[in-house]
Amino acid sequence: REDKANSYNLKLCRRYAENFDVMMKKNQGLIFYGDVGTGKTFAAACIANYLLSRGTSVVMTSFIKLLSSMQTFGNDNELLISRLNRAKLLIIDDLGAERDTEFAQEHVYNIIDSRYRAKRPLIITTNMTIEEIREPNGTRYARIYDRLSKMYPMEFAGGSWRKDEASRSLAEMKKFLEGNDG
């Protein structure tokens, strides 16, 4: 689906991917923010697929999956973070969707901070507003979001792609099920 609200963002994503060697040298990451269903994860996956097709190492996951892994494996968290930092690009989906616990905050900070210290680019998607990121509520969040301040912010706007697709799919199913019995 072509969405004029985000066509400019997709051009920037293409340019980022095509010039990833420069972005890598500058340790330049991106933060995609906006409402649910506006194409943030899709755009990040397009960058990942482009780079993977050219042999660049990329890891794409979500904070929820990472935190779940960290809870499961306990003491091996440093090994997990080390593996994440081997990838030339790390993409993490859904910052802010994780539970608001001390465990989650500490591990989100460790993941972002270790990437920052490794001087490796990071792309993050979030449903948070840019104001929530720039002016976090509390010191613990400030530590996390301060590490994101160098990342180039891109707002994804418009309606939900998933809702539009669901509406089309339901209309097709209704037409199919009702058939020509009328």
Coordinates of N, CA and C in Angstrom, one line a residue:
R1 N 0.9 -1.2 0.0 CA 0.0 0.0 0.0 C 0.9 1.2 0.0
E2 N 0.6 2.1 -0.9 CA 1.4 3.4 -0.9 C 0.7 4.4 0.0
D3 N 1.5 4.9 0.9 CA 0.9 5.9 1.9 C 1.8 7.2 1.8
K4 N 1.1 8.2 1.3 CA 1.8 9.5 1.0 C 2.4 10.1 2.3
A5 N 1.8 9.8 3.4 CA 2.3 10.3 4.7 C 3.7 9.8 5.0
N6 N 4.0 8.6 4.5 CA 5.3 8.0 4.8 C 6.2 7.8 3.6
S7 N 5.9 8.2 2.4 CA 6.7 8.0 1.3 C 8.1 8.7 1.4
Y8 N 8.1 9.9 2.0 CA 9.4 10.5 2.3 C 10.2 9.7 3.2
N9 N 9.6 9.1 4.3 CA 10.4 8.3 5.2 C 11.0 7.1 4.5
L10 N 10.2 6.5 3.6 CA 10.7 5.3 2.8 C 11.9 5.7 1.9
K11 N 11.9 6.9 1.4 CA 13.1 7.4 0.6 C 14.3 7.5 1.5
L12 N 14.1 8.1 2.7 CA 15.2 8.2 3.7 C 15.7 6.8 4.1
C13 N 14.8 5.9 4.3 CA 15.2 4.5 4.6 C 16.1 3.9 3.5
R14 N 15.6 4.1 2.3 CA 16.4 3.5 1.2 C 17.8 4.2 1.1
R15 N 17.8 5.5 1.3 CA 19.1 6.2 1.3 C 20.0 5.7 2.5
Y16 N 19.4 5.5 3.6 CA 20.2 4.9 4.8 C 20.8 3.6 4.4
A17 N 19.9 2.7 3.9 CA 20.4 1.3 3.5 C 21.5 1.4 2.5
E18 N 21.2 2.2 1.4 CA 22.2 2.2 0.3 C 23.5 2.8 0.7
N19 N 23.5 3.6 1.8 CA 24.8 4.2 2.3 C 25.1 3.7 3.7
F20 N 24.8 2.5 3.9 CA 25.0 1.9 5.3 C 26.5 2.0 5.7
D21 N 27.4 1.8 4.8 CA 28.8 1.9 5.2 C 29.1 3.2 5.9
V22 N 28.6 4.3 5.3 CA 28.8 5.6 5.9 C 28.1 5.7 7.2
M23 N 26.9 5.2 7.3 CA 26.1 5.2 8.5 C 26.8 4.4 9.6
M24 N 27.4 3.3 9.2 CA 28.2 2.5 10.2 C 29.4 3.3 10.7
K25 N 30.1 3.9 9.8 CA 31.3 4.7 10.3 C 30.9 5.8 11.2
K26 N 29.7 6.4 11.0 CA 29.3 7.5 11.8 C 28.5 7.0 13.0
N27 N 28.3 5.7 13.1 CA 27.5 5.1 14.2 C 26.1 5.8 14.2
Q28 N 25.5 6.0 13.1 CA 24.2 6.7 13.0 C 23.1 5.7 13.0
G29 N 22.2 5.9 14.0 CA 21.0 5.1 14.1 C 19.8 5.9 13.8
L30 N 18.7 5.2 13.8 CA 17.4 5.8 13.5 C 16.4 5.4 14.6
I31 N 15.4 6.3 14.8 CA 14.3 6.0 15.7 C 13.1 6.3 14.9
F32 N 12.2 5.3 14.7 CA 11.0 5.4 14.0 C 9.9 5.5 15.1
Y33 N 9.1 6.6 15.1 CA 8.1 6.7 16.1 C 6.8 7.1 15.4
G34 N 5.7 6.7 16.1 CA 4.3 7.0 15.5 C 3.3 6.0 16.0
D35 N 2.1 6.2 15.6 CA 1.0 5.3 16.0 C 1.2 3.9 15.6
V36 N 0.4 3.0 16.1 CA 0.4 1.6 15.8 C -0.1 1.5 14.3
G37 N 0.6 0.6 13.6 CA 0.2 0.2 12.2 C 0.6 1.2 11.2
T38 N 1.5 2.1 11.4 CA 1.8 3.1 10.4 C 3.0 2.8 9.5
G39 N 3.6 1.6 9.7 CA 4.7 1.2 8.8 C 6.1 1.2 9.4
K40 N 6.2 1.5 10.7 CA 7.6 1.6 11.3 C 8.3 0.2 11.2
T41 N 7.7 -0.8 11.6 CA 8.4 -2.1 11.5 C 8.6 -2.6 10.1
F42 N 7.7 -2.3 9.2 CA 7.9 -2.6 7.8 C 9.1 -1.9 7.2
A43 N 9.2 -0.6 7.5 CA 10.4 0.2 7.0 C 11.7 -0.4 7.6
A44 N 11.7 -0.7 8.9 CA 12.9 -1.3 9.5 C 13.2 -2.6 8.8
A45 N 12.2 -3.4 8.6 CA 12.5 -4.7 7.9 C 13.0 -4.6 6.5
C46 N 12.5 -3.5 5.8 CA 13.0 -3.3 4.4 C 14.5 -3.0 4.5
I47 N 14.9 -2.2 5.4 CA 16.4 -1.9 5.6 C 17.1 -3.2 5.9
A48 N 16.6 -4.0 6.8 CA 17.2 -5.2 7.2 C 17.4 -6.1 6.0
N49 N 16.3 -6.3 5.2 CA 16.3 -7.2 4.1 C 17.3 -6.7 3.0
Y50 N 17.4 -5.4 2.8 CA 18.3 -4.9 1.8 C 19.7 -5.2 2.2
L51 N 20.1 -4.9 3.5 CA 21.4 -5.2 4.0 C 21.7 -6.6 4.0
L52 N 20.8 -7.5 4.5 CA 21.0 -8.9 4.5 C 21.3 -9.5 3.1
S53 N 20.6 -8.9 2.1 CA 20.8 -9.4 0.7 C 22.2 -9.0 0.2
R54 N 22.9 -8.1 0.9 CA 24.2 -7.7 0.5 C 25.3 -8.2 1.4
G55 N 24.9 -9.2 2.3 CA 25.8 -9.8 3.2 C 26.2 -9.1 4.4
T56 N 25.4 -8.1 4.8 CA 25.6 -7.3 6.0 C 24.9 -8.0 7.2
S57 N 25.6 -8.2 8.3 CA 24.9 -8.8 9.4 C 23.9 -7.9 10.1
V58 N 22.7 -8.4 10.3 CA 21.6 -7.6 10.9 C 20.9 -8.6 11.8
V59 N 20.5 -8.0 13.0 CA 19.6 -8.7 13.9 C 18.4 -7.8 14.1
M60 N 17.2 -8.4 13.9 CA 16.0 -7.7 14.1 C 15.1 -8.5 15.1
T61 N 14.7 -7.8 16.2 CA 14.0 -8.5 17.2 C 13.1 -7.4 17.9
S62 N 12.5 -7.8 19.0 CA 11.7 -6.8 19.8 C 12.2 -6.8 21.2
F63 N 11.9 -5.7 21.9 CA 12.3 -5.6 23.3 C 11.6 -6.7 24.1
I64 N 10.4 -7.0 23.8 CA 9.7 -8.0 24.6 C 10.3 -9.3 24.4
K65 N 10.7 -9.7 23.2 CA 11.4 -11.0 23.0 C 12.8 -11.0 23.7
L66 N 13.5 -9.9 23.6 CA 14.8 -9.9 24.3 C 14.7 -10.0 25.8
L67 N 13.8 -9.3 26.4 CA 13.6 -9.3 27.8 C 13.1 -10.7 28.2
S68 N 12.3 -11.4 27.4 CA 11.8 -12.7 27.7 C 13.0 -13.7 27.7
S69 N 13.9 -13.5 26.7 CA 15.1 -14.4 26.7 C 16.0 -14.1 27.9
M70 N 16.1 -12.9 28.3 CA 17.0 -12.5 29.4 C 16.4 -13.1 30.7
Q71 N 15.1 -13.1 30.8 CA 14.5 -13.7 32.0 C 14.8 -15.2 32.0
T72 N 14.7 -15.9 30.9 CA 14.8 -17.3 30.8 C 16.3 -17.8 31.0
F73 N 17.2 -17.0 30.4 CA 18.6 -17.5 30.5 C 19.4 -16.9 31.6
G74 N 18.8 -15.9 32.3 CA 19.5 -15.4 33.6 C 20.9 -14.9 33.4
N75 N 21.9 -15.7 33.8 CA 23.2 -15.2 33.9 C 23.9 -15.1 32.5
D76 N 23.3 -15.6 31.5 CA 24.0 -15.5 30.2 C 23.6 -14.2 29.4
N77 N 23.1 -13.2 30.1 CA 22.7 -12.0 29.5 C 23.8 -11.3 28.8
E78 N 25.0 -11.3 29.4 CA 26.2 -10.7 28.8 C 26.5 -11.3 27.5
L79 N 26.4 -12.6 27.4 CA 26.6 -13.4 26.2 C 25.6 -13.0 25.1
L80 N 24.4 -12.8 25.5 CA 23.3 -12.4 24.5 C 23.6 -11.0 24.0
I81 N 24.0 -10.1 24.9 CA 24.3 -8.7 24.5 C 25.5 -8.7 23.6
S82 N 26.5 -9.5 23.9 CA 27.7 -9.6 23.1 C 27.3 -10.1 21.7
R83 N 26.5 -11.1 21.6 CA 26.0 -11.6 20.2 C 25.3 -10.5 19.5
L84 N 24.4 -9.7 20.2 CA 23.7 -8.6 19.5 C 24.7 -7.6 19.0
N85 N 25.7 -7.3 19.7 CA 26.7 -6.3 19.3 C 27.6 -6.8 18.2
R86 N 27.6 -8.0 17.8 CA 28.4 -8.5 16.7 C 27.8 -8.1 15.4
A87 N 26.5 -8.0 15.4 CA 25.8 -7.6 14.2 C 26.1 -6.1 13.8
K88 N 26.3 -5.9 12.5 CA 26.6 -4.5 12.1 C 25.4 -3.6 12.4
L89 N 24.2 -4.1 12.2 CA 23.0 -3.3 12.5 C 22.1 -4.1 13.4
L90 N 21.6 -3.5 14.5 CA 20.6 -4.1 15.4 C 19.4 -3.3 15.3
I91 N 18.3 -4.0 15.0 CA 16.9 -3.3 14.9 C 16.1 -3.9 16.0
I92 N 15.6 -3.0 16.9 CA 14.7 -3.5 18.0 C 13.4 -2.8 17.9
D93 N 12.3 -3.6 17.8 CA 11.0 -3.2 17.6 C 10.3 -2.9 19.0
D94 N 9.4 -1.9 19.0 CA 8.5 -1.7 20.1 C 9.1 -1.2 21.5
L95 N 10.0 -0.2 21.4 CA 10.5 0.4 22.7 C 9.2 1.0 23.4
G96 N 9.1 0.7 24.7 CA 8.0 1.2 25.4 C 6.9 0.2 25.6
A97 N 6.9 -0.9 24.8 CA 5.8 -1.9 24.9 C 6.1 -2.9 26.0
E98 N 7.4 -2.9 26.5 CA 7.8 -3.8 27.6 C 7.1 -3.4 28.9
R99 N 7.0 -4.4 29.8 CA 6.4 -4.1 31.1 C 7.3 -3.0 31.8
D100 N 6.6 -2.2 32.5 CA 7.3 -1.1 33.3 C 7.8 -1.7 34.6
T101 N 8.9 -2.5 34.6 CA 9.4 -3.0 35.8 C 10.9 -2.6 35.9
E102 N 11.4 -2.7 37.1 CA 12.8 -2.4 37.3 C 13.7 -3.3 36.4
F103 N 13.3 -4.6 36.4 CA 14.1 -5.6 35.5 C 14.1 -5.1 34.1
A104 N 12.9 -4.8 33.5 CA 12.8 -4.4 32.1 C 13.6 -3.1 31.9
Q105 N 13.5 -2.1 32.7 CA 14.2 -0.9 32.5 C 15.7 -1.1 32.6
E106 N 16.2 -1.8 33.5 CA 17.6 -2.1 33.6 C 18.2 -2.8 32.4
H107 N 17.4 -3.8 31.9 CA 17.9 -4.6 30.7 C 17.8 -3.8 29.4
V108 N 16.7 -3.0 29.3 CA 16.6 -2.1 28.1 C 17.8 -1.2 28.1
Y109 N 18.1 -0.6 29.3 CA 19.3 0.3 29.3 C 20.6 -0.4 29.0
N110 N 20.8 -1.6 29.5 CA 22.0 -2.4 29.2 C 22.1 -2.7 27.7
I111 N 21.0 -3.0 27.1 CA 21.1 -3.3 25.6 C 21.4 -2.1 24.8
I112 N 20.7 -1.0 25.1 CA 21.0 0.3 24.4 C 22.4 0.8 24.7
D113 N 22.7 0.8 26.0 CA 24.1 1.3 26.4 C 25.2 0.5 25.8
S114 N 25.1 -0.8 25.8 CA 26.2 -1.6 25.2 C 26.3 -1.4 23.7
R115 N 25.2 -1.2 23.0 CA 25.3 -0.9 21.6 C 25.9 0.5 21.4
Y116 N 25.6 1.4 22.2 CA 26.2 2.8 22.2 C 27.7 2.7 22.4
R117 N 28.1 2.0 23.4 CA 29.5 1.8 23.7 C 30.3 1.0 22.6
A118 N 29.6 0.1 22.0 CA 30.2 -0.7 20.9 C 30.4 0.1 19.6
K119 N 29.7 1.3 19.6 CA 29.8 2.2 18.4 C 29.2 1.5 17.2
R120 N 28.1 0.9 17.4 CA 27.3 0.1 16.3 C 26.0 0.8 16.2
P121 N 25.5 1.0 14.9 CA 24.2 1.6 14.7 C 23.0 0.7 15.2
L122 N 22.0 1.4 15.6 CA 20.8 0.8 16.1 C 19.6 1.5 15.5
I123 N 18.6 0.7 15.1 CA 17.3 1.3 14.7 C 16.3 0.8 15.7
I124 N 15.5 1.7 16.2 CA 14.4 1.4 17.2 C 13.1 1.9 16.7
T125 N 12.1 1.1 16.9 CA 10.7 1.5 16.6 C 10.0 1.7 17.9
T126 N 9.0 2.6 17.9 CA 8.3 2.9 19.2 C 6.9 3.6 18.8
N127 N 6.0 3.3 19.7 CA 4.7 4.0 19.6 C 4.7 5.3 20.5
M128 N 5.8 5.5 21.1 CA 5.9 6.7 22.0 C 6.0 7.9 21.1
T129 N 5.7 9.1 21.7 CA 5.9 10.3 21.0 C 7.3 10.8 21.1
I130 N 7.7 11.7 20.3 CA 9.1 12.2 20.4 C 9.3 13.0 21.7
E131 N 8.2 13.6 22.1 CA 8.2 14.4 23.4 C 8.5 13.4 24.6
E132 N 7.8 12.3 24.6 CA 8.0 11.3 25.6 C 9.5 10.8 25.6
I133 N 10.1 10.7 24.5 CA 11.4 10.2 24.4 C 12.4 11.3 24.8
R134 N 12.2 12.5 24.4 CA 13.1 13.6 24.7 C 12.9 14.1 26.1
E135 N 11.7 14.0 26.7 CA 11.5 14.4 28.1 C 10.9 13.3 28.9
P136 N 11.7 12.3 29.2 CA 11.2 11.1 29.9 C 10.7 11.4 31.3
N137 N 9.9 10.5 31.8 CA 9.3 10.6 33.1 C 10.2 9.8 34.1
G138 N 11.1 10.4 34.8 CA 12.0 9.8 35.8 C 13.4 9.6 35.3
T139 N 14.3 9.4 36.3 CA 15.7 9.3 36.0 C 16.0 8.0 35.3
R140 N 15.4 6.9 35.6 CA 15.7 5.6 35.0 C 15.4 5.7 33.5
Y141 N 14.3 6.3 33.1 CA 14.0 6.5 31.7 C 15.0 7.5 31.0
A142 N 15.4 8.5 31.8 CA 16.3 9.5 31.2 C 17.6 8.8 30.8
R143 N 18.1 7.9 31.6 CA 19.3 7.2 31.3 C 19.2 6.4 30.0
I144 N 18.0 5.8 29.8 CA 17.8 5.1 28.5 C 17.7 6.0 27.4
Y145 N 16.8 7.0 27.5 CA 16.5 7.8 26.3 C 17.6 8.8 25.9
D146 N 18.5 9.1 26.9 CA 19.7 9.9 26.6 C 20.6 9.3 25.6
R147 N 20.6 7.9 25.6 CA 21.5 7.2 24.7 C 20.9 7.2 23.3
L148 N 19.6 7.6 23.2 CA 18.9 7.7 21.8 C 19.0 9.0 21.2
S149 N 19.5 10.0 21.9 CA 19.5 11.4 21.5 C 20.2 11.6 20.2
K150 N 21.2 10.8 19.8 CA 22.0 11.0 18.6 C 21.3 10.3 17.4
M151 N 20.3 9.5 17.7 CA 19.6 8.8 16.6 C 18.7 9.8 15.8
Y152 N 18.6 9.6 14.5 CA 17.8 10.4 13.7 C 16.3 10.0 13.8
P153 N 15.5 11.0 14.3 CA 14.1 10.6 14.5 C 13.2 10.8 13.2
M154 N 12.4 9.8 13.0 CA 11.5 9.8 11.8 C 10.1 9.5 12.3
E155 N 9.2 10.4 12.1 CA 7.8 10.2 12.5 C 7.0 9.4 11.4
F156 N 6.3 8.4 11.7 CA 5.5 7.7 10.8 C 4.0 8.0 11.2
A157 N 3.3 8.5 10.2 CA 2.0 9.0 10.4 C 1.0 8.3 9.5
G158 N -0.3 8.7 9.6 CA -1.3 8.1 8.8 C -2.1 7.0 9.5
G159 N -3.0 6.4 8.8 CA -3.8 5.3 9.4 C -3.1 4.0 9.5
S160 N -3.7 3.1 10.2 CA -3.1 1.8 10.4 C -3.2 0.9 9.1
W161 N -2.1 0.5 8.7 CA -2.1 -0.4 7.5 C -2.8 -1.7 7.8
R162 N -2.6 -2.2 9.0 CA -3.3 -3.5 9.4 C -4.8 -3.4 9.4
K163 N -5.3 -2.3 10.0 CA -6.7 -2.1 10.0 C -7.3 -2.0 8.6
D164 N -6.6 -1.3 7.7 CA -7.0 -1.2 6.3 C -7.0 -2.6 5.6
E165 N -6.0 -3.3 5.9 CA -5.9 -4.7 5.3 C -7.0 -5.6 5.9
A166 N -7.2 -5.5 7.2 CA -8.3 -6.3 7.8 C -9.7 -6.0 7.2
S167 N -9.9 -4.7 7.0 CA -11.2 -4.3 6.4 C -11.4 -4.9 5.0
R168 N -10.3 -4.8 4.2 CA -10.4 -5.4 2.8 C -10.6 -6.9 2.9
S169 N -9.9 -7.6 3.8 CA -10.0 -9.0 4.0 C -11.4 -9.4 4.4
L170 N -11.9 -8.7 5.4 CA -13.3 -9.0 5.8 C -14.3 -8.8 4.7
A171 N -14.2 -7.8 4.0 CA -15.1 -7.5 2.9 C -15.0 -8.7 1.8
E172 N -13.8 -9.1 1.5 CA -13.6 -10.2 0.6 C -14.2 -11.5 1.1
M173 N -14.0 -11.8 2.4 CA -14.6 -13.0 3.0 C -16.1 -12.9 3.0
K174 N -16.7 -11.8 3.3 CA -18.1 -11.6 3.3 C -18.7 -11.9 1.9
K175 N -18.1 -11.4 0.9 CA -18.5 -11.6 -0.5 C -18.4 -13.1 -0.8
F176 N -17.3 -13.7 -0.4 CA -17.1 -15.1 -0.7 C -18.1 -16.0 0.0
L177 N -18.3 -15.8 1.3 CA -19.2 -16.6 2.1 C -20.7 -16.4 1.7
E178 N -21.1 -15.2 1.4 CA -22.4 -14.9 1.0 C -22.7 -15.4 -0.4
G179 N -21.7 -15.4 -1.3 CA -21.8 -16.0 -2.6 C -22.9 -15.4 -3.4
N180 N -23.5 -16.2 -4.2 CA -24.6 -15.7 -5.1 C -25.9 -16.3 -4.6
D181 N -26.1 -16.6 -3.3 CA -27.3 -17.2 -2.8 C -28.5 -16.3 -2.7
G182 N -28.3 -15.0 -2.9 CA -29.3 -14.0 -2.7 C -30.4 -14.1 -3.6

